[in-house]
């Protein structure tokens, strides 16, 4: 069970508490999504499921032009409201899964081979859906002080991120603030982690191809020793980068793939490396492509290898706005007490929620999903990742409280 609320700080008169019947429905909804994961820009079933439930509640969601993802306003007409000078609060979720196998033994294990919701996007989607249903009920009772927009975006895991597609489709038109959560297996269920300022890092993708004259391993002096060249690129480029950028920026290159050669006595003519470039600092992130290109070329040339570099821009850091971070802190304290909020560190993970924050202020909270007392390590992007499903109700009530507090400030 999640940690208990602190009775000294909970405001019991704030509406929007999740009804027990809806809580059970949302858990079943999340499990259905978990069993049917879909990759980025292919979330057709997921989109249809969210759309059907919103329409059942009398709402009018709009599918994005790519066929996946939704935008849905709750309350009075959002566009007219924004035009009157009172911008909307947006709640954002992401729909896509990852191309990795689900290794858990649970009734709701993925039914799709080599695909799994191993980053918790099924939880994010269910939380925003649940918050939307609760807020729609409050709106019908005249208890929603200002309209709220739900954004269900595709392809968060596909660089540079489906957030850009959602923005292009008008997801932020009339929006003044935006909030989101991300599952965090290090934080206990019933709690959230918050940080003003940068809470994630920039993340780019790097692909390097090396080429040179191959030959017999008996005569390496007559060849470009591609295996050695690739090995030195793998080890020396991260070391060079660490000395050519301000250490406080956290600029790092980490490889996830190195492929070369097919026989033990043949020096190959081709080698490939793939990895990520991560950075804590926005300014250094902008300089990162030039730094990486120079380092790769320098090491490759030293070993007489020709290099081709495909540097794929990803996402900037998520930088939480202090005022919106305070809104989330107040909302969580209202629901669960001040001790349900913990400070969190900046991670080296990337998140395309950052693209929204290039346009409007917002904040992302880390949603605790680790069962209380459980010491098992289940990290994100692993096949055995799972959540304490009580976190769904926590996320819903966090968002509904934030929407009510934000609306009442206007």
mmCIF file of C-alpha atoms in Angstrom:
data_model
loop_
_atom_site.group_PDB
_atom_site.id
_atom_site.type_symbol
_atom_site.label_atom_id
_atom_site.label_comp_id
_atom_site.label_asym_id
_atom_site.label_seq_id
_atom_site.Cartn_x
_atom_site.Cartn_y
_atom_site.Cartn_z
ATOM 1 C CA UNK A 1 0.000 0.000 0.000
ATOM 2 C CA UNK A 2 1.142 3.584 -0.600
ATOM 3 C CA UNK A 3 2.440 5.671 2.272
ATOM 4 C CA UNK A 4 -0.259 7.203 4.456
ATOM 5 C CA UNK A 5 -1.303 10.797 4.024
ATOM 6 C CA UNK A 6 -0.166 13.427 6.509
ATOM 7 C CA UNK A 7 -3.428 14.602 8.159
ATOM 8 C CA UNK A 8 -1.913 17.912 9.248
ATOM 9 C CA UNK A 9 -1.576 19.175 5.692
ATOM 10 C CA UNK A 10 -4.299 17.448 3.674
ATOM 11 C CA UNK A 11 -7.156 19.729 2.601
ATOM 12 C CA UNK A 12 -10.168 17.483 2.795
ATOM 13 C CA UNK A 13 -12.602 19.889 1.168
ATOM 14 C CA UNK A 14 -10.946 19.841 -2.265
ATOM 15 C CA UNK A 15 -13.035 17.761 -4.698
ATOM 16 C CA UNK A 16 -11.654 15.432 -7.323
ATOM 17 C CA UNK A 17 -10.843 12.381 -5.197
ATOM 18 C CA UNK A 18 -10.831 9.226 -7.317
ATOM 19 C CA UNK A 19 -13.967 7.078 -6.749
ATOM 20 C CA UNK A 20 -13.266 3.440 -5.890
ATOM 21 C CA UNK A 21 -15.227 2.166 -8.901
ATOM 22 C CA UNK A 22 -13.235 4.286 -11.311
ATOM 23 C CA UNK A 23 -10.017 3.263 -9.578
ATOM 24 C CA UNK A 24 -10.728 -0.391 -10.378
ATOM 25 C CA UNK A 25 -11.663 0.486 -13.963
ATOM 26 C CA UNK A 26 -8.423 2.401 -14.476
ATOM 27 C CA UNK A 27 -6.315 -0.483 -13.207
ATOM 28 C CA UNK A 28 -8.070 -2.776 -15.681
ATOM 29 C CA UNK A 29 -7.544 -0.176 -18.435
ATOM 30 C CA UNK A 30 -3.825 0.036 -17.664
ATOM 31 C CA UNK A 31 -3.508 -3.741 -17.733
ATOM 32 C CA UNK A 32 -5.208 -3.888 -21.113
ATOM 33 C CA UNK A 33 -2.730 -1.355 -22.494
ATOM 34 C CA UNK A 34 0.118 -3.288 -20.905
ATOM 35 C CA UNK A 35 -0.991 -6.462 -22.685
ATOM 36 C CA UNK A 36 -1.176 -4.689 -26.058
ATOM 37 C CA UNK A 37 1.890 -2.421 -26.363
ATOM 38 C CA UNK A 38 2.442 -0.452 -29.569
ATOM 39 C CA UNK A 39 5.578 1.282 -30.802
ATOM 40 C CA UNK A 40 5.871 4.973 -31.604
ATOM 41 C CA UNK A 41 3.540 6.320 -34.305
ATOM 42 C CA UNK A 42 1.762 2.947 -34.434
ATOM 43 C CA UNK A 43 -0.387 3.403 -31.322
ATOM 44 C CA UNK A 44 -3.677 2.928 -33.195
ATOM 45 C CA UNK A 45 -5.285 0.514 -30.758
ATOM 46 C CA UNK A 46 -4.164 2.578 -27.772
ATOM 47 C CA UNK A 47 -5.493 5.770 -29.348
ATOM 48 C CA UNK A 48 -8.825 4.097 -30.117
ATOM 49 C CA UNK A 49 -9.157 2.798 -26.541
ATOM 50 C CA UNK A 50 -8.522 6.226 -25.013
ATOM 51 C CA UNK A 51 -10.817 7.907 -27.518
ATOM 52 C CA UNK A 52 -13.669 5.458 -26.844
ATOM 53 C CA UNK A 53 -13.499 6.017 -23.096
ATOM 54 C CA UNK A 54 -13.423 9.794 -23.437
ATOM 55 C CA UNK A 55 -16.379 9.740 -25.822
ATOM 56 C CA UNK A 56 -18.286 7.489 -23.430
ATOM 57 C CA UNK A 57 -17.895 10.282 -20.870
ATOM 58 C CA UNK A 58 -19.449 12.764 -23.309
ATOM 59 C CA UNK A 59 -16.164 14.390 -24.332
ATOM 60 C CA UNK A 60 -15.016 15.212 -27.854
ATOM 61 C CA UNK A 61 -11.394 14.188 -28.360
ATOM 62 C CA UNK A 62 -9.562 15.078 -31.562
ATOM 63 C CA UNK A 63 -7.133 12.601 -33.119
ATOM 64 C CA UNK A 64 -3.824 14.049 -34.305
ATOM 65 C CA UNK A 65 -3.179 14.186 -38.030
ATOM 66 C CA UNK A 66 -0.831 11.194 -37.981
ATOM 67 C CA UNK A 67 -3.647 8.929 -36.838
ATOM 68 C CA UNK A 68 -2.270 8.349 -33.356
ATOM 69 C CA UNK A 69 -2.486 10.601 -30.324
ATOM 70 C CA UNK A 70 -5.348 12.747 -29.049
ATOM 71 C CA UNK A 71 -6.202 16.207 -27.753
ATOM 72 C CA UNK A 72 -9.285 16.704 -25.598
ATOM 73 C CA UNK A 73 -10.584 19.807 -23.815
ATOM 74 C CA UNK A 74 -12.671 19.521 -20.657
ATOM 75 C CA UNK A 75 -14.982 22.258 -19.433
ATOM 76 C CA UNK A 76 -16.097 25.252 -21.399
ATOM 77 C CA UNK A 77 -14.775 25.513 -24.942
ATOM 78 C CA UNK A 78 -11.020 25.656 -24.490
ATOM 79 C CA UNK A 79 -10.267 27.804 -27.536
ATOM 80 C CA UNK A 80 -12.861 30.422 -26.601
ATOM 81 C CA UNK A 81 -11.669 30.411 -23.017
ATOM 82 C CA UNK A 82 -8.059 30.935 -24.035
ATOM 83 C CA UNK A 83 -9.077 33.688 -26.425
ATOM 84 C CA UNK A 84 -10.595 35.488 -23.462
ATOM 85 C CA UNK A 85 -7.139 35.746 -21.929
ATOM 86 C CA UNK A 86 -7.254 32.823 -19.477
ATOM 87 C CA UNK A 87 -4.861 30.166 -20.784
ATOM 88 C CA UNK A 88 -5.492 26.475 -20.276
ATOM 89 C CA UNK A 89 -3.671 24.003 -18.081
ATOM 90 C CA UNK A 90 -2.594 20.939 -20.090
ATOM 91 C CA UNK A 91 -2.053 17.418 -18.760
ATOM 92 C CA UNK A 92 0.276 15.374 -20.940
ATOM 93 C CA UNK A 93 0.642 11.619 -21.429
ATOM 94 C CA UNK A 94 2.642 9.484 -23.867
ATOM 95 C CA UNK A 95 1.249 6.377 -25.550
ATOM 96 C CA UNK A 96 4.101 4.315 -26.962
ATOM 97 C CA UNK A 97 5.934 1.230 -25.733
ATOM 98 C CA UNK A 98 9.463 -0.096 -26.230
ATOM 99 C CA UNK A 99 10.863 -2.791 -28.562
ATOM 100 C CA UNK A 100 11.979 -5.124 -25.774
ATOM 101 C CA UNK A 101 10.441 -8.392 -24.515
ATOM 102 C CA UNK A 102 8.260 -8.478 -21.404
ATOM 103 C CA UNK A 103 9.919 -10.947 -19.026
ATOM 104 C CA UNK A 104 7.435 -10.706 -16.124
ATOM 105 C CA UNK A 105 5.193 -13.561 -15.048
ATOM 106 C CA UNK A 106 1.916 -11.716 -14.477
ATOM 107 C CA UNK A 107 -1.621 -12.115 -15.901
ATOM 108 C CA UNK A 108 -1.252 -8.844 -17.821
ATOM 109 C CA UNK A 109 2.086 -9.678 -19.439
ATOM 110 C CA UNK A 110 2.532 -8.317 -22.956
ATOM 111 C CA UNK A 111 0.913 -10.440 -25.634
ATOM 112 C CA UNK A 112 3.039 -8.856 -28.374
ATOM 113 C CA UNK A 113 6.452 -10.480 -28.918
ATOM 114 C CA UNK A 114 9.452 -8.239 -28.236
ATOM 115 C CA UNK A 115 7.322 -5.270 -27.162
ATOM 116 C CA UNK A 116 6.613 -4.027 -23.652
ATOM 117 C CA UNK A 117 5.478 -0.999 -21.698
ATOM 118 C CA UNK A 118 8.809 -0.978 -19.890
ATOM 119 C CA UNK A 119 8.859 2.769 -19.278
ATOM 120 C CA UNK A 120 5.428 3.186 -17.707
ATOM 121 C CA UNK A 121 3.699 5.007 -20.533
ATOM 122 C CA UNK A 122 0.651 2.810 -19.964
ATOM 123 C CA UNK A 123 0.511 4.297 -16.468
ATOM 124 C CA UNK A 124 0.988 7.858 -17.750
ATOM 125 C CA UNK A 125 -1.843 7.377 -20.250
ATOM 126 C CA UNK A 126 -4.154 5.890 -17.624
ATOM 127 C CA UNK A 127 -3.406 8.669 -15.140
ATOM 128 C CA UNK A 128 -4.267 11.426 -17.614
ATOM 129 C CA UNK A 129 -7.361 9.536 -18.773
ATOM 130 C CA UNK A 130 -8.499 9.079 -15.170
ATOM 131 C CA UNK A 131 -7.860 12.717 -14.326
ATOM 132 C CA UNK A 132 -9.836 13.724 -17.405
ATOM 133 C CA UNK A 133 -12.812 11.591 -16.382
ATOM 134 C CA UNK A 134 -12.825 12.996 -12.843
ATOM 135 C CA UNK A 135 -12.485 16.571 -14.113
ATOM 136 C CA UNK A 136 -15.266 16.008 -16.657
ATOM 137 C CA UNK A 137 -17.552 14.953 -13.808
ATOM 138 C CA UNK A 138 -16.578 18.060 -11.833
ATOM 139 C CA UNK A 139 -17.249 20.212 -14.894
ATOM 140 C CA UNK A 140 -20.735 18.710 -15.197
ATOM 141 C CA UNK A 141 -21.367 19.746 -11.585
ATOM 142 C CA UNK A 142 -20.049 23.256 -12.186
ATOM 143 C CA UNK A 143 -17.051 22.608 -9.928
ATOM 144 C CA UNK A 144 -14.247 22.970 -12.490
ATOM 145 C CA UNK A 145 -13.012 26.578 -12.283
ATOM 146 C CA UNK A 146 -11.320 26.588 -15.698
ATOM 147 C CA UNK A 147 -11.006 24.224 -18.671
ATOM 148 C CA UNK A 148 -8.228 21.670 -18.874
ATOM 149 C CA UNK A 149 -6.644 20.115 -21.957
ATOM 150 C CA UNK A 150 -5.614 16.478 -22.149
ATOM 151 C CA UNK A 151 -2.714 15.679 -24.482
ATOM 152 C CA UNK A 152 -2.056 12.047 -25.377
ATOM 153 C CA UNK A 153 0.995 12.173 -27.622
ATOM 154 C CA UNK A 154 2.571 9.424 -29.717
ATOM 155 C CA UNK A 155 6.198 8.401 -30.078
ATOM 156 C CA UNK A 156 7.952 9.729 -26.988
ATOM 157 C CA UNK A 157 10.602 7.044 -27.479
ATOM 158 C CA UNK A 158 11.266 8.037 -31.113
ATOM 159 C CA UNK A 159 13.801 10.850 -31.476
ATOM 160 C CA UNK A 160 13.252 13.764 -31.661
ATOM 161 C CA UNK A 161 9.931 12.863 -30.041
ATOM 162 C CA UNK A 162 6.218 12.871 -30.796
ATOM 163 C CA UNK A 163 5.787 15.999 -28.707
ATOM 164 C CA UNK A 164 6.856 17.982 -31.771
ATOM 165 C CA UNK A 165 4.043 16.399 -33.806
ATOM 166 C CA UNK A 166 1.510 17.189 -31.077
ATOM 167 C CA UNK A 167 2.685 20.790 -30.924
ATOM 168 C CA UNK A 168 2.417 21.084 -34.710
ATOM 169 C CA UNK A 169 -1.167 19.811 -34.451
ATOM 170 C CA UNK A 170 -2.058 22.640 -32.065
ATOM 171 C CA UNK A 171 -1.722 20.853 -28.729
ATOM 172 C CA UNK A 172 -0.382 24.014 -27.091
ATOM 173 C CA UNK A 173 -2.755 26.505 -28.734
ATOM 174 C CA UNK A 174 -4.245 28.475 -25.863
ATOM 175 C CA UNK A 175 -2.218 26.575 -23.251
ATOM 176 C CA UNK A 176 -0.509 28.590 -20.528
ATOM 177 C CA UNK A 177 0.920 25.792 -18.377
ATOM 178 C CA UNK A 178 1.577 22.084 -18.824
ATOM 179 C CA UNK A 179 2.239 19.282 -16.338
ATOM 180 C CA UNK A 180 3.201 15.614 -16.576
ATOM 181 C CA UNK A 181 4.398 12.680 -14.516
ATOM 182 C CA UNK A 182 6.967 10.001 -15.218
ATOM 183 C CA UNK A 183 7.112 6.668 -13.420
ATOM 184 C CA UNK A 184 10.075 6.365 -11.075
ATOM 185 C CA UNK A 185 10.858 2.913 -9.602
ATOM 186 C CA UNK A 186 13.181 4.497 -7.032
ATOM 187 C CA UNK A 187 10.288 6.411 -5.403
ATOM 188 C CA UNK A 188 7.719 4.622 -3.252
ATOM 189 C CA UNK A 189 4.101 4.508 -4.388
ATOM 190 C CA UNK A 190 2.139 7.254 -2.682
ATOM 191 C CA UNK A 191 4.938 9.777 -3.147
ATOM 192 C CA UNK A 192 6.292 11.993 -5.902
ATOM 193 C CA UNK A 193 9.722 13.454 -6.562
ATOM 194 C CA UNK A 194 10.046 17.103 -7.562
ATOM 195 C CA UNK A 195 12.806 19.455 -8.584
ATOM 196 C CA UNK A 196 12.715 23.045 -9.842
ATOM 197 C CA UNK A 197 15.022 23.549 -12.805
ATOM 198 C CA UNK A 198 16.473 20.767 -14.948
ATOM 199 C CA UNK A 199 15.093 17.363 -13.943
ATOM 200 C CA UNK A 200 16.228 15.363 -17.008
ATOM 201 C CA UNK A 201 19.070 15.724 -19.459
ATOM 202 C CA UNK A 202 19.505 16.282 -23.150
ATOM 203 C CA UNK A 203 19.784 13.086 -25.168
ATOM 204 C CA UNK A 204 21.001 12.643 -28.748
ATOM 205 C CA UNK A 205 21.806 9.541 -30.780
ATOM 206 C CA UNK A 206 25.193 8.917 -32.370
ATOM 207 C CA UNK A 207 26.041 6.496 -35.184
ATOM 208 C CA UNK A 208 29.628 6.129 -36.411
ATOM 209 C CA UNK A 209 30.818 4.136 -39.425
ATOM 210 C CA UNK A 210 34.520 3.381 -39.887
ATOM 211 C CA UNK A 211 36.096 2.114 -43.106
ATOM 212 C CA UNK A 212 39.571 1.101 -44.226
ATOM 213 C CA UNK A 213 41.661 -1.483 -46.043
ATOM 214 C CA UNK A 214 41.246 -4.913 -44.503
ATOM 215 C CA UNK A 215 43.402 -7.977 -44.840
ATOM 216 C CA UNK A 216 45.047 -10.911 -43.103
ATOM 217 C CA UNK A 217 45.637 -10.738 -39.372
ATOM 218 C CA UNK A 218 49.189 -11.930 -40.079
ATOM 219 C CA UNK A 219 49.922 -8.598 -41.781
ATOM 220 C CA UNK A 220 48.126 -5.850 -39.830
ATOM 221 C CA UNK A 221 50.793 -3.322 -40.890
ATOM 222 C CA UNK A 222 49.416 -3.514 -44.438
ATOM 223 C CA UNK A 223 45.867 -2.774 -43.358
ATOM 224 C CA UNK A 224 43.753 -0.283 -41.527
ATOM 225 C CA UNK A 225 43.304 -2.257 -38.319
ATOM 226 C CA UNK A 226 39.571 -1.548 -38.057
ATOM 227 C CA UNK A 227 38.993 -3.580 -34.900
ATOM 228 C CA UNK A 228 41.637 -1.603 -33.040
ATOM 229 C CA UNK A 229 40.363 1.659 -34.560
ATOM 230 C CA UNK A 230 36.799 0.892 -33.460
ATOM 231 C CA UNK A 231 37.986 -0.058 -29.991
ATOM 232 C CA UNK A 232 39.915 3.195 -29.649
ATOM 233 C CA UNK A 233 36.946 5.243 -30.851
ATOM 234 C CA UNK A 234 34.830 3.450 -28.254
ATOM 235 C CA UNK A 235 37.234 4.241 -25.409
ATOM 236 C CA UNK A 236 39.034 7.444 -26.436
ATOM 237 C CA UNK A 237 36.117 9.532 -27.715
ATOM 238 C CA UNK A 238 34.284 9.548 -24.345
ATOM 239 C CA UNK A 239 37.592 10.403 -22.639
ATOM 240 C CA UNK A 240 38.305 13.283 -25.013
ATOM 241 C CA UNK A 241 34.786 14.653 -24.621
ATOM 242 C CA UNK A 242 35.166 14.587 -20.848
ATOM 243 C CA UNK A 243 38.225 16.847 -21.145
ATOM 244 C CA UNK A 244 36.888 19.220 -23.793
ATOM 245 C CA UNK A 245 33.614 20.194 -22.134
ATOM 246 C CA UNK A 246 32.989 21.766 -18.766
ATOM 247 C CA UNK A 247 32.769 18.851 -16.334
ATOM 248 C CA UNK A 248 29.722 20.493 -14.716
ATOM 249 C CA UNK A 249 27.789 20.041 -17.968
ATOM 250 C CA UNK A 250 27.799 16.262 -17.618
ATOM 251 C CA UNK A 251 28.420 15.802 -21.356
ATOM 252 C CA UNK A 252 28.983 12.085 -21.934
ATOM 253 C CA UNK A 253 29.117 9.580 -24.787
ATOM 254 C CA UNK A 254 28.023 6.025 -23.992
ATOM 255 C CA UNK A 255 28.091 3.257 -26.577
ATOM 256 C CA UNK A 256 25.421 0.586 -26.826
ATOM 257 C CA UNK A 257 26.549 -1.149 -30.014
ATOM 258 C CA UNK A 258 29.844 -2.050 -31.685
ATOM 259 C CA UNK A 259 29.888 -4.371 -34.697
ATOM 260 C CA UNK A 260 32.813 -5.386 -36.844
ATOM 261 C CA UNK A 261 34.338 -8.476 -38.435
ATOM 262 C CA UNK A 262 33.225 -12.046 -39.076
ATOM 263 C CA UNK A 263 36.351 -14.217 -38.875
ATOM 264 C CA UNK A 264 39.140 -14.440 -36.308
ATOM 265 C CA UNK A 265 41.908 -14.235 -38.920
ATOM 266 C CA UNK A 266 40.465 -11.476 -41.121
ATOM 267 C CA UNK A 267 40.861 -7.762 -40.426
ATOM 268 C CA UNK A 268 37.518 -6.257 -41.557
ATOM 269 C CA UNK A 269 36.950 -3.286 -43.818
ATOM 270 C CA UNK A 270 33.940 -1.954 -41.992
ATOM 271 C CA UNK A 271 32.955 -1.179 -38.392
ATOM 272 C CA UNK A 272 29.918 0.460 -36.809
ATOM 273 C CA UNK A 273 29.331 2.006 -33.397
ATOM 274 C CA UNK A 274 26.086 3.334 -31.979
ATOM 275 C CA UNK A 275 25.361 5.129 -28.750
ATOM 276 C CA UNK A 276 23.932 8.167 -27.038
ATOM 277 C CA UNK A 277 25.196 11.612 -26.157
ATOM 278 C CA UNK A 278 23.777 12.998 -22.925
ATOM 279 C CA UNK A 279 24.194 16.385 -21.314
ATOM 280 C CA UNK A 280 22.927 18.143 -18.194
ATOM 281 C CA UNK A 281 23.428 21.649 -19.531
ATOM 282 C CA UNK A 282 21.443 23.286 -22.332
ATOM 283 C CA UNK A 283 24.302 25.529 -23.533
ATOM 284 C CA UNK A 284 26.783 22.654 -23.814
ATOM 285 C CA UNK A 285 24.139 20.520 -25.523
ATOM 286 C CA UNK A 286 24.045 23.053 -28.337
ATOM 287 C CA UNK A 287 27.831 22.696 -28.802
ATOM 288 C CA UNK A 288 27.840 18.902 -28.449
ATOM 289 C CA UNK A 289 27.631 17.943 -32.168
ATOM 290 C CA UNK A 290 30.792 19.897 -33.036
ATOM 291 C CA UNK A 291 32.688 18.492 -30.052
ATOM 292 C CA UNK A 292 31.705 14.912 -30.864
ATOM 293 C CA UNK A 293 32.464 15.223 -34.575
ATOM 294 C CA UNK A 294 35.943 16.597 -33.847
ATOM 295 C CA UNK A 295 36.747 13.861 -31.321
ATOM 296 C CA UNK A 296 35.618 10.997 -33.573
ATOM 297 C CA UNK A 297 37.484 12.351 -36.585
ATOM 298 C CA UNK A 298 40.647 12.846 -34.540
ATOM 299 C CA UNK A 299 40.721 9.292 -33.169
ATOM 300 C CA UNK A 300 39.752 7.688 -36.479
ATOM 301 C CA UNK A 301 42.416 9.617 -38.401
ATOM 302 C CA UNK A 302 45.063 8.563 -35.880
ATOM 303 C CA UNK A 303 44.322 4.950 -36.810
ATOM 304 C CA UNK A 304 44.062 5.605 -40.586
ATOM 305 C CA UNK A 305 40.331 4.935 -40.644
ATOM 306 C CA UNK A 306 37.777 6.933 -42.578
ATOM 307 C CA UNK A 307 34.815 7.976 -40.454
ATOM 308 C CA UNK A 308 31.237 8.883 -41.244
ATOM 309 C CA UNK A 309 29.148 10.346 -38.434
ATOM 310 C CA UNK A 310 25.381 10.457 -38.213
ATOM 311 C CA UNK A 311 24.557 12.727 -35.275
ATOM 312 C CA UNK A 312 20.820 12.614 -34.600
ATOM 313 C CA UNK A 313 19.469 15.471 -32.529
ATOM 314 C CA UNK A 314 17.210 14.261 -29.747
ATOM 315 C CA UNK A 315 15.700 16.316 -26.954
ATOM 316 C CA UNK A 316 16.873 19.139 -24.691
ATOM 317 C CA UNK A 317 16.647 18.837 -20.897
ATOM 318 C CA UNK A 318 13.272 19.084 -19.155
ATOM 319 C CA UNK A 319 13.589 22.310 -17.144
ATOM 320 C CA UNK A 320 10.827 22.579 -14.563
ATOM 321 C CA UNK A 321 9.372 26.034 -14.075
ATOM 322 C CA UNK A 322 9.600 27.016 -10.370
ATOM 323 C CA UNK A 323 5.998 28.251 -10.152
ATOM 324 C CA UNK A 324 4.537 25.159 -11.823
ATOM 325 C CA UNK A 325 6.744 22.958 -9.650
ATOM 326 C CA UNK A 326 5.253 24.720 -6.640
ATOM 327 C CA UNK A 327 1.777 24.037 -8.021
ATOM 328 C CA UNK A 328 2.527 20.300 -8.151
ATOM 329 C CA UNK A 329 4.034 20.426 -4.668
ATOM 330 C CA UNK A 330 0.905 22.118 -3.308
ATOM 331 C CA UNK A 331 -1.359 19.690 -5.150
ATOM 332 C CA UNK A 332 0.417 16.650 -3.706
ATOM 333 C CA UNK A 333 0.505 18.131 -0.211
ATOM 334 C CA UNK A 334 -3.208 18.828 -0.527
ATOM 335 C CA UNK A 335 -3.947 15.210 -1.353
ATOM 336 C CA UNK A 336 -1.337 13.307 0.641
ATOM 337 C CA UNK A 337 0.448 15.743 2.936
ATOM 338 C CA UNK A 338 3.752 17.529 2.664
ATOM 339 C CA UNK A 339 5.745 14.376 3.479
ATOM 340 C CA UNK A 340 4.490 12.753 0.283
ATOM 341 C CA UNK A 341 6.777 15.040 -1.726
ATOM 342 C CA UNK A 342 10.499 14.388 -1.861
ATOM 343 C CA UNK A 343 13.289 16.248 -3.581
ATOM 344 C CA UNK A 344 14.789 14.466 -6.562
ATOM 345 C CA UNK A 345 17.988 14.765 -8.545
ATOM 346 C CA UNK A 346 18.525 15.570 -12.206
ATOM 347 C CA UNK A 347 18.773 12.347 -14.181
ATOM 348 C CA UNK A 348 20.683 11.626 -17.368
ATOM 349 C CA UNK A 349 17.541 10.264 -18.991
ATOM 350 C CA UNK A 350 15.944 12.162 -21.864
ATOM 351 C CA UNK A 351 12.254 13.093 -22.202
ATOM 352 C CA UNK A 352 10.515 14.868 -25.088
ATOM 353 C CA UNK A 353 8.258 16.703 -22.610
ATOM 354 C CA UNK A 354 11.090 19.237 -22.876
ATOM 355 C CA UNK A 355 9.787 20.388 -26.272
ATOM 356 C CA UNK A 356 6.556 21.655 -24.696
ATOM 357 C CA UNK A 357 8.618 23.680 -22.229
ATOM 358 C CA UNK A 358 10.294 25.492 -25.111
ATOM 359 C CA UNK A 359 6.889 27.151 -25.609
ATOM 360 C CA UNK A 360 5.096 27.298 -22.246
ATOM 361 C CA UNK A 361 6.123 26.920 -18.597
ATOM 362 C CA UNK A 362 5.507 23.536 -17.059
ATOM 363 C CA UNK A 363 6.829 20.835 -14.789
ATOM 364 C CA UNK A 364 7.192 17.084 -14.617
ATOM 365 C CA UNK A 365 6.946 15.081 -11.390
ATOM 366 C CA UNK A 366 8.450 11.685 -10.762
ATOM 367 C CA UNK A 367 5.559 9.381 -9.855
ATOM 368 C CA UNK A 368 6.505 6.797 -7.258
ATOM 369 C CA UNK A 369 5.687 3.266 -8.451
ATOM 370 C CA UNK A 370 7.830 1.093 -6.146
ATOM 371 C CA UNK A 371 5.792 -0.968 -3.687
ATOM 372 C CA UNK A 372 6.434 0.193 -0.122
ATOM 373 C CA UNK A 373 9.059 -2.006 1.501
ATOM 374 C CA UNK A 374 10.054 -3.694 -1.767
ATOM 375 C CA UNK A 375 13.833 -3.668 -2.228
ATOM 376 C CA UNK A 376 13.789 -5.407 -5.627
ATOM 377 C CA UNK A 377 15.440 -3.258 -8.277
ATOM 378 C CA UNK A 378 13.259 -2.936 -11.379
ATOM 379 C CA UNK A 379 14.619 -0.174 -13.533
ATOM 380 C CA UNK A 380 13.017 1.570 -16.497
ATOM 381 C CA UNK A 381 13.641 0.081 -19.949
ATOM 382 C CA UNK A 382 14.038 -3.418 -18.499
ATOM 383 C CA UNK A 383 11.845 -6.376 -19.380
ATOM 384 C CA UNK A 384 10.813 -7.013 -15.787
ATOM 385 C CA UNK A 385 9.683 -3.424 -15.100
ATOM 386 C CA UNK A 386 6.343 -3.181 -13.313
ATOM 387 C CA UNK A 387 4.528 -0.775 -11.012
ATOM 388 C CA UNK A 388 2.483 -0.667 -7.848
ATOM 389 C CA UNK A 389 -0.887 0.112 -9.452
ATOM 390 C CA UNK A 390 -1.949 2.236 -6.478
ATOM 391 C CA UNK A 391 0.265 4.850 -8.137
ATOM 392 C CA UNK A 392 -2.454 5.354 -10.755
ATOM 393 C CA UNK A 393 -4.853 6.798 -8.194
ATOM 394 C CA UNK A 394 -2.085 8.944 -6.739
ATOM 395 C CA UNK A 395 -1.343 10.407 -10.171
ATOM 396 C CA UNK A 396 -5.013 11.055 -10.906
ATOM 397 C CA UNK A 397 -5.549 12.901 -7.644
ATOM 398 C CA UNK A 398 -2.317 14.869 -8.107
ATOM 399 C CA UNK A 399 -3.534 16.095 -11.501
ATOM 400 C CA UNK A 400 -7.080 16.882 -10.384
ATOM 401 C CA UNK A 401 -5.792 18.863 -7.400
ATOM 402 C CA UNK A 402 -3.349 20.726 -9.656
ATOM 403 C CA UNK A 403 -6.134 21.590 -12.095
ATOM 404 C CA UNK A 404 -8.388 22.895 -9.339
ATOM 405 C CA UNK A 405 -5.656 24.892 -7.616
ATOM 406 C CA UNK A 406 -4.466 26.330 -10.921
ATOM 407 C CA UNK A 407 -7.991 27.301 -11.956
ATOM 408 C CA UNK A 408 -8.727 28.951 -8.627
ATOM 409 C CA UNK A 409 -5.652 31.177 -8.849
ATOM 410 C CA UNK A 410 -7.030 32.998 -11.900
#
